[in-house]
Amino acid sequence: MAAAFRSPLLAPVLRGEQVTLRPATNDDVEAFVAFLGEPGVTRWWGENDTASVREQLAEAPSYAIVVDDAVVGWLQVHEEAEPQYPSVWFDIALASTVQGRGCGPEALRLAIRHQIERGHHRFSIDPAVDNERAIRAYAAVGFRPVGVLRAYEMLPDGGRRDGLLMDLLAEELR
Ligand SMILES: CC(C)(COP(=O)(O)OP(=O)(O)OC[C@H]1O[C@@H](n2cnc3c(N)ncnc32)[C@H](O)[C@@H]1OP(=O)(O)O)[C@@H](O)C(=O)NCCC(=O)NCCS
């Protein structure tokens, strides 16, 4: 954990217009497993079950994304551990019920603002190159394409998929 950032990595609760972010707990695992199993999410996040979600939750500080009192998304917040290269990167998934209404960008904006308040200046995210909706959503927040991460992701059939590295500096947040 970068020594310069003394306030908590995850805020207790961050509230936006549609979206509330609160730190995820093991009580959220089944809700996460449910939407991660939707075809439109599995396509980009791969296969997950209760055990793999628990394992990831233990490793990645995470928010549960809450809309209309329901847990409908997972936002992982990864902080670079090397103090010379401070940055934060994200992984996000939303249930199909709330996709396409701006909840993803809103969740990212809330999380990025909190990290800017903590002193961070650089953020990144790495969607698959053909995840057009994700790329548009991240561009709306202010992320810019940096370049293609070739053969970045292993697929269940043994193939590999390219990723698009996108980054954003604090002053570029929209
Ligand atoms: C990617 C994701 C986080 C985006 O959040 P969202 O709240 O759905 O995003 P938005 O509602 O702001 O829509 C984003 C943009 O994609 C566009 N869009 C919607 N469906 C689309 C589609 N099938 N193909 C291309 N663009 C699409 C929207 O019009 C919008 O563009 P605009 O802002 O220029 O009008 C969310 O859809 C999601 O979790 N998807 C499933 C899992 C996933 O792909 N995770 C990301 C892995 S990196």
Short mmCIF file of C-alpha atoms and ligand atoms in Angstrom, two decimals:
data_model
loop_
_atom_site.label_atom_id
_atom_site.label_comp_id
_atom_site.label_asym_id
_atom_site.label_seq_id
_atom_site.Cartn_x
_atom_site.Cartn_y
_atom_site.Cartn_z
CA MET A 1 0.00 0.00 0.00
CA ALA A 2 1.39 3.41 -0.94
CA ALA A 3 2.61 5.03 2.27
CA ALA A 4 1.58 8.61 1.30
CA PHE A 5 -2.15 7.83 1.37
CA ARG A 6 -3.26 7.61 4.98
CA SER A 7 -7.02 7.94 4.62
CA PRO A 8 -8.91 4.69 3.94
CA LEU A 9 -8.67 3.30 0.40
CA LEU A 10 -12.43 2.74 0.33
CA ALA A 11 -14.77 5.44 1.62
CA PRO A 12 -17.46 4.08 3.98
CA VAL A 13 -20.18 5.11 1.52
CA LEU A 14 -20.14 7.20 -1.68
CA ARG A 15 -23.49 8.42 -2.97
CA GLY A 16 -24.30 9.60 -6.49
CA GLU A 17 -27.59 10.36 -8.25
CA GLN A 18 -28.41 6.76 -9.18
CA VAL A 19 -25.58 4.83 -7.60
CA THR A 20 -24.35 4.19 -4.07
CA LEU A 21 -20.97 2.58 -3.47
CA ARG A 22 -20.29 0.83 -0.17
CA PRO A 23 -17.46 -1.52 0.75
CA ALA A 24 -18.34 -5.07 -0.32
CA THR A 25 -18.48 -7.91 2.21
CA ASN A 26 -18.92 -11.67 2.01
CA ASP A 27 -22.66 -11.04 2.31
CA ASP A 28 -22.51 -9.67 -1.27
CA VAL A 29 -20.96 -12.81 -2.76
CA GLU A 30 -24.18 -14.46 -3.89
CA ALA A 31 -25.46 -11.25 -5.51
CA PHE A 32 -22.15 -10.91 -7.36
CA VAL A 33 -22.25 -14.56 -8.49
CA ALA A 34 -25.79 -14.04 -9.81
CA PHE A 35 -24.99 -11.17 -12.19
CA LEU A 36 -21.53 -12.48 -13.10
CA GLY A 37 -23.37 -15.53 -14.43
CA GLU A 38 -25.37 -13.47 -16.93
CA PRO A 39 -24.10 -14.12 -20.49
CA GLY A 40 -23.51 -10.40 -21.15
CA VAL A 41 -21.24 -10.21 -18.11
CA THR A 42 -19.54 -13.63 -18.38
CA ARG A 43 -18.47 -12.70 -21.91
CA TRP A 44 -16.19 -10.04 -20.44
CA TRP A 45 -15.49 -11.29 -16.89
CA GLY A 46 -15.17 -15.03 -17.57
CA GLU A 47 -16.77 -17.85 -15.58
CA ASN A 48 -17.07 -17.29 -11.83
CA ASP A 49 -18.55 -19.24 -8.96
CA THR A 50 -18.96 -18.65 -5.23
CA ALA A 51 -15.41 -19.81 -4.47
CA SER A 52 -13.73 -17.65 -7.12
CA VAL A 53 -15.75 -14.58 -6.12
CA ARG A 54 -14.86 -15.08 -2.45
CA GLU A 55 -11.21 -15.42 -3.40
CA GLN A 56 -11.21 -12.24 -5.52
CA LEU A 57 -13.09 -10.35 -2.82
CA ALA A 58 -10.43 -11.31 -0.30
CA GLU A 59 -7.69 -10.01 -2.60
CA ALA A 60 -9.20 -6.89 -4.19
CA PRO A 61 -10.65 -4.04 -2.13
CA SER A 62 -14.13 -3.69 -3.58
CA TYR A 63 -17.32 -1.71 -3.56
CA ALA A 64 -20.77 -3.19 -3.95
CA ILE A 65 -22.63 -1.00 -6.45
CA VAL A 66 -26.14 -0.41 -5.13
CA VAL A 67 -29.02 0.97 -7.25
CA ASP A 68 -32.57 1.20 -5.89
CA ASP A 69 -31.49 -0.71 -2.76
CA ALA A 70 -30.28 -3.73 -4.79
CA VAL A 71 -26.67 -4.92 -5.20
CA VAL A 72 -26.23 -4.71 -8.96
CA GLY A 73 -22.51 -4.31 -9.49
CA TRP A 74 -18.98 -4.90 -8.33
CA LEU A 75 -16.22 -2.28 -8.51
CA GLN A 76 -12.71 -3.41 -7.63
CA VAL A 77 -10.18 -0.74 -6.62
CA HIS A 78 -6.54 -1.70 -7.04
CA GLU A 79 -3.89 0.61 -5.61
CA GLU A 80 -0.31 0.35 -6.89
CA ALA A 81 1.87 -0.83 -4.00
CA GLU A 82 5.08 0.80 -5.27
CA PRO A 83 5.14 4.40 -3.89
CA GLN A 84 7.23 5.67 -6.83
CA TYR A 85 4.42 4.83 -9.28
CA PRO A 86 1.22 5.88 -7.51
CA SER A 87 -1.92 4.96 -9.41
CA VAL A 88 -5.24 3.21 -9.04
CA TRP A 89 -6.87 0.84 -11.52
CA PHE A 90 -10.35 -0.54 -11.67
CA ASP A 91 -12.42 -3.55 -12.68
CA ILE A 92 -16.18 -3.17 -12.93
CA ALA A 93 -19.22 -5.30 -13.73
CA LEU A 94 -22.89 -4.35 -13.69
CA ALA A 95 -25.98 -6.57 -13.84
CA SER A 96 -27.78 -6.41 -17.19
CA THR A 97 -30.79 -4.79 -15.46
CA VAL A 98 -28.84 -1.56 -14.94
CA GLN A 99 -26.50 -1.55 -17.94
CA GLY A 100 -26.92 1.23 -20.49
CA ARG A 101 -28.15 3.95 -18.12
CA GLY A 102 -24.92 5.55 -17.05
CA CYS A 103 -24.44 3.69 -13.76
CA GLY A 104 -20.96 2.45 -14.73
CA PRO A 105 -19.56 5.92 -15.48
CA GLU A 106 -21.25 7.30 -12.35
CA ALA A 107 -19.69 4.60 -10.15
CA LEU A 108 -16.23 5.25 -11.64
CA ARG A 109 -16.57 9.02 -11.17
CA LEU A 110 -17.50 8.58 -7.51
CA ALA A 111 -14.57 6.23 -6.89
CA ILE A 112 -12.08 8.41 -8.80
CA ARG A 113 -13.15 11.58 -6.94
CA HIS A 114 -12.55 9.79 -3.65
CA GLN A 115 -9.09 8.71 -4.80
CA ILE A 116 -8.27 12.24 -5.98
CA GLU A 117 -9.21 13.48 -2.49
CA ARG A 118 -6.77 10.88 -1.12
CA GLY A 119 -4.03 12.38 -3.30
CA HIS A 120 -4.03 10.09 -6.34
CA HIS A 121 -3.51 11.63 -9.78
CA ARG A 122 -3.52 8.71 -12.23
CA PHE A 123 -6.08 6.00 -12.98
CA SER A 124 -6.31 3.17 -15.49
CA ILE A 125 -8.67 0.49 -16.77
CA ASP A 126 -8.16 -2.23 -19.37
CA PRO A 127 -11.28 -3.43 -21.24
CA ALA A 128 -11.09 -6.01 -24.01
CA VAL A 129 -10.45 -4.24 -27.33
CA ASP A 130 -13.85 -5.35 -28.64
CA ASN A 131 -15.84 -4.32 -25.52
CA GLU A 132 -17.25 -1.25 -27.25
CA ARG A 133 -19.76 -0.40 -24.56
CA ALA A 134 -17.09 -0.44 -21.85
CA ILE A 135 -14.70 1.66 -23.95
CA ARG A 136 -17.43 4.25 -24.60
CA ALA A 137 -18.41 4.29 -20.93
CA TYR A 138 -14.80 4.85 -19.83
CA ALA A 139 -14.20 7.51 -22.50
CA ALA A 140 -17.25 9.37 -21.12
CA VAL A 141 -15.50 9.53 -17.73
CA GLY A 142 -12.34 10.93 -19.35
CA PHE A 143 -10.23 7.80 -19.87
CA ARG A 144 -8.08 7.90 -23.01
CA PRO A 145 -6.71 4.95 -24.99
CA VAL A 146 -3.00 4.40 -24.36
CA GLY A 147 -2.42 1.33 -26.49
CA VAL A 148 -3.25 -2.29 -27.16
CA LEU A 149 -2.15 -4.93 -24.67
CA ARG A 150 -1.54 -7.78 -27.11
CA ALA A 151 -2.66 -11.34 -26.23
CA TYR A 152 -3.49 -9.93 -22.78
CA GLU A 153 -6.26 -12.19 -21.54
CA MET A 154 -6.61 -15.97 -21.54
CA LEU A 155 -10.00 -17.23 -22.74
CA PRO A 156 -11.71 -20.44 -21.58
CA ASP A 157 -11.12 -22.07 -25.00
CA GLY A 158 -7.36 -21.50 -24.65
CA GLY A 159 -7.34 -18.49 -26.98
CA ARG A 160 -6.10 -15.04 -26.06
CA ARG A 161 -7.76 -11.64 -26.34
CA ASP A 162 -6.19 -8.20 -26.71
CA GLY A 163 -6.90 -5.54 -24.08
CA LEU A 164 -7.06 -1.76 -24.46
CA LEU A 165 -5.12 0.12 -21.80
CA MET A 166 -6.89 3.40 -21.00
CA ASP A 167 -5.71 6.00 -18.50
CA LEU A 168 -6.95 9.22 -16.98
CA LEU A 169 -5.20 12.00 -15.07
CA ALA A 170 -7.07 13.73 -12.25
CA GLU A 171 -7.63 16.96 -14.21
CA GLU A 172 -9.20 14.99 -17.09
CA LEU A 173 -12.10 13.60 -15.02
CA ARG A 174 -15.43 14.48 -16.64
C1 LIG B 1 -19.16 -1.81 -19.20
C2 LIG B 1 -20.12 -1.24 -18.18
C3 LIG B 1 -19.39 -1.06 -16.85
C4 LIG B 1 -20.56 0.15 -18.69
O1 LIG B 1 -21.44 0.72 -17.76
P1 LIG B 1 -22.88 1.24 -18.24
O2 LIG B 1 -23.51 1.91 -17.10
O3 LIG B 1 -23.62 0.09 -18.85
O4 LIG B 1 -22.46 2.30 -19.36
P2 LIG B 1 -23.38 3.41 -20.06
O5 LIG B 1 -24.81 3.21 -19.72
O6 LIG B 1 -22.80 4.73 -19.73
O7 LIG B 1 -23.16 3.12 -21.59
C5 LIG B 1 -21.89 3.31 -22.14
C6 LIG B 1 -21.92 3.67 -23.61
O8 LIG B 1 -22.03 2.46 -24.38
C7 LIG B 1 -23.08 2.62 -25.33
N1 LIG B 1 -23.62 1.28 -25.54
C8 LIG B 1 -24.64 0.68 -24.91
N2 LIG B 1 -24.76 -0.58 -25.39
C9 LIG B 1 -23.80 -0.76 -26.31
C10 LIG B 1 -23.41 -1.85 -27.13
N3 LIG B 1 -24.04 -3.02 -27.09
N4 LIG B 1 -22.32 -1.66 -27.95
C11 LIG B 1 -21.66 -0.50 -27.99
N5 LIG B 1 -22.00 0.58 -27.22
C12 LIG B 1 -23.05 0.43 -26.40
C13 LIG B 1 -24.02 3.60 -24.69
O9 LIG B 1 -24.81 4.25 -25.68
C14 LIG B 1 -23.05 4.56 -24.03
O10 LIG B 1 -22.47 5.41 -25.00
P3 LIG B 1 -22.69 6.98 -24.97
O11 LIG B 1 -22.31 7.43 -23.57
O12 LIG B 1 -21.75 7.48 -26.00
O13 LIG B 1 -24.14 7.18 -25.27
C15 LIG B 1 -21.37 -2.15 -17.99
O14 LIG B 1 -22.17 -2.12 -19.17
C16 LIG B 1 -21.00 -3.60 -17.67
O15 LIG B 1 -20.71 -3.91 -16.53
N6 LIG B 1 -21.05 -4.48 -18.69
C17 LIG B 1 -20.85 -5.92 -18.49
C18 LIG B 1 -19.48 -6.31 -17.93
C19 LIG B 1 -18.35 -5.55 -18.57
O16 LIG B 1 -18.26 -5.41 -19.78
N7 LIG B 1 -17.45 -5.05 -17.70
C20 LIG B 1 -16.33 -4.25 -18.12
C21 LIG B 1 -15.11 -5.09 -18.23
S1 LIG B 1 -13.71 -4.04 -18.59
#
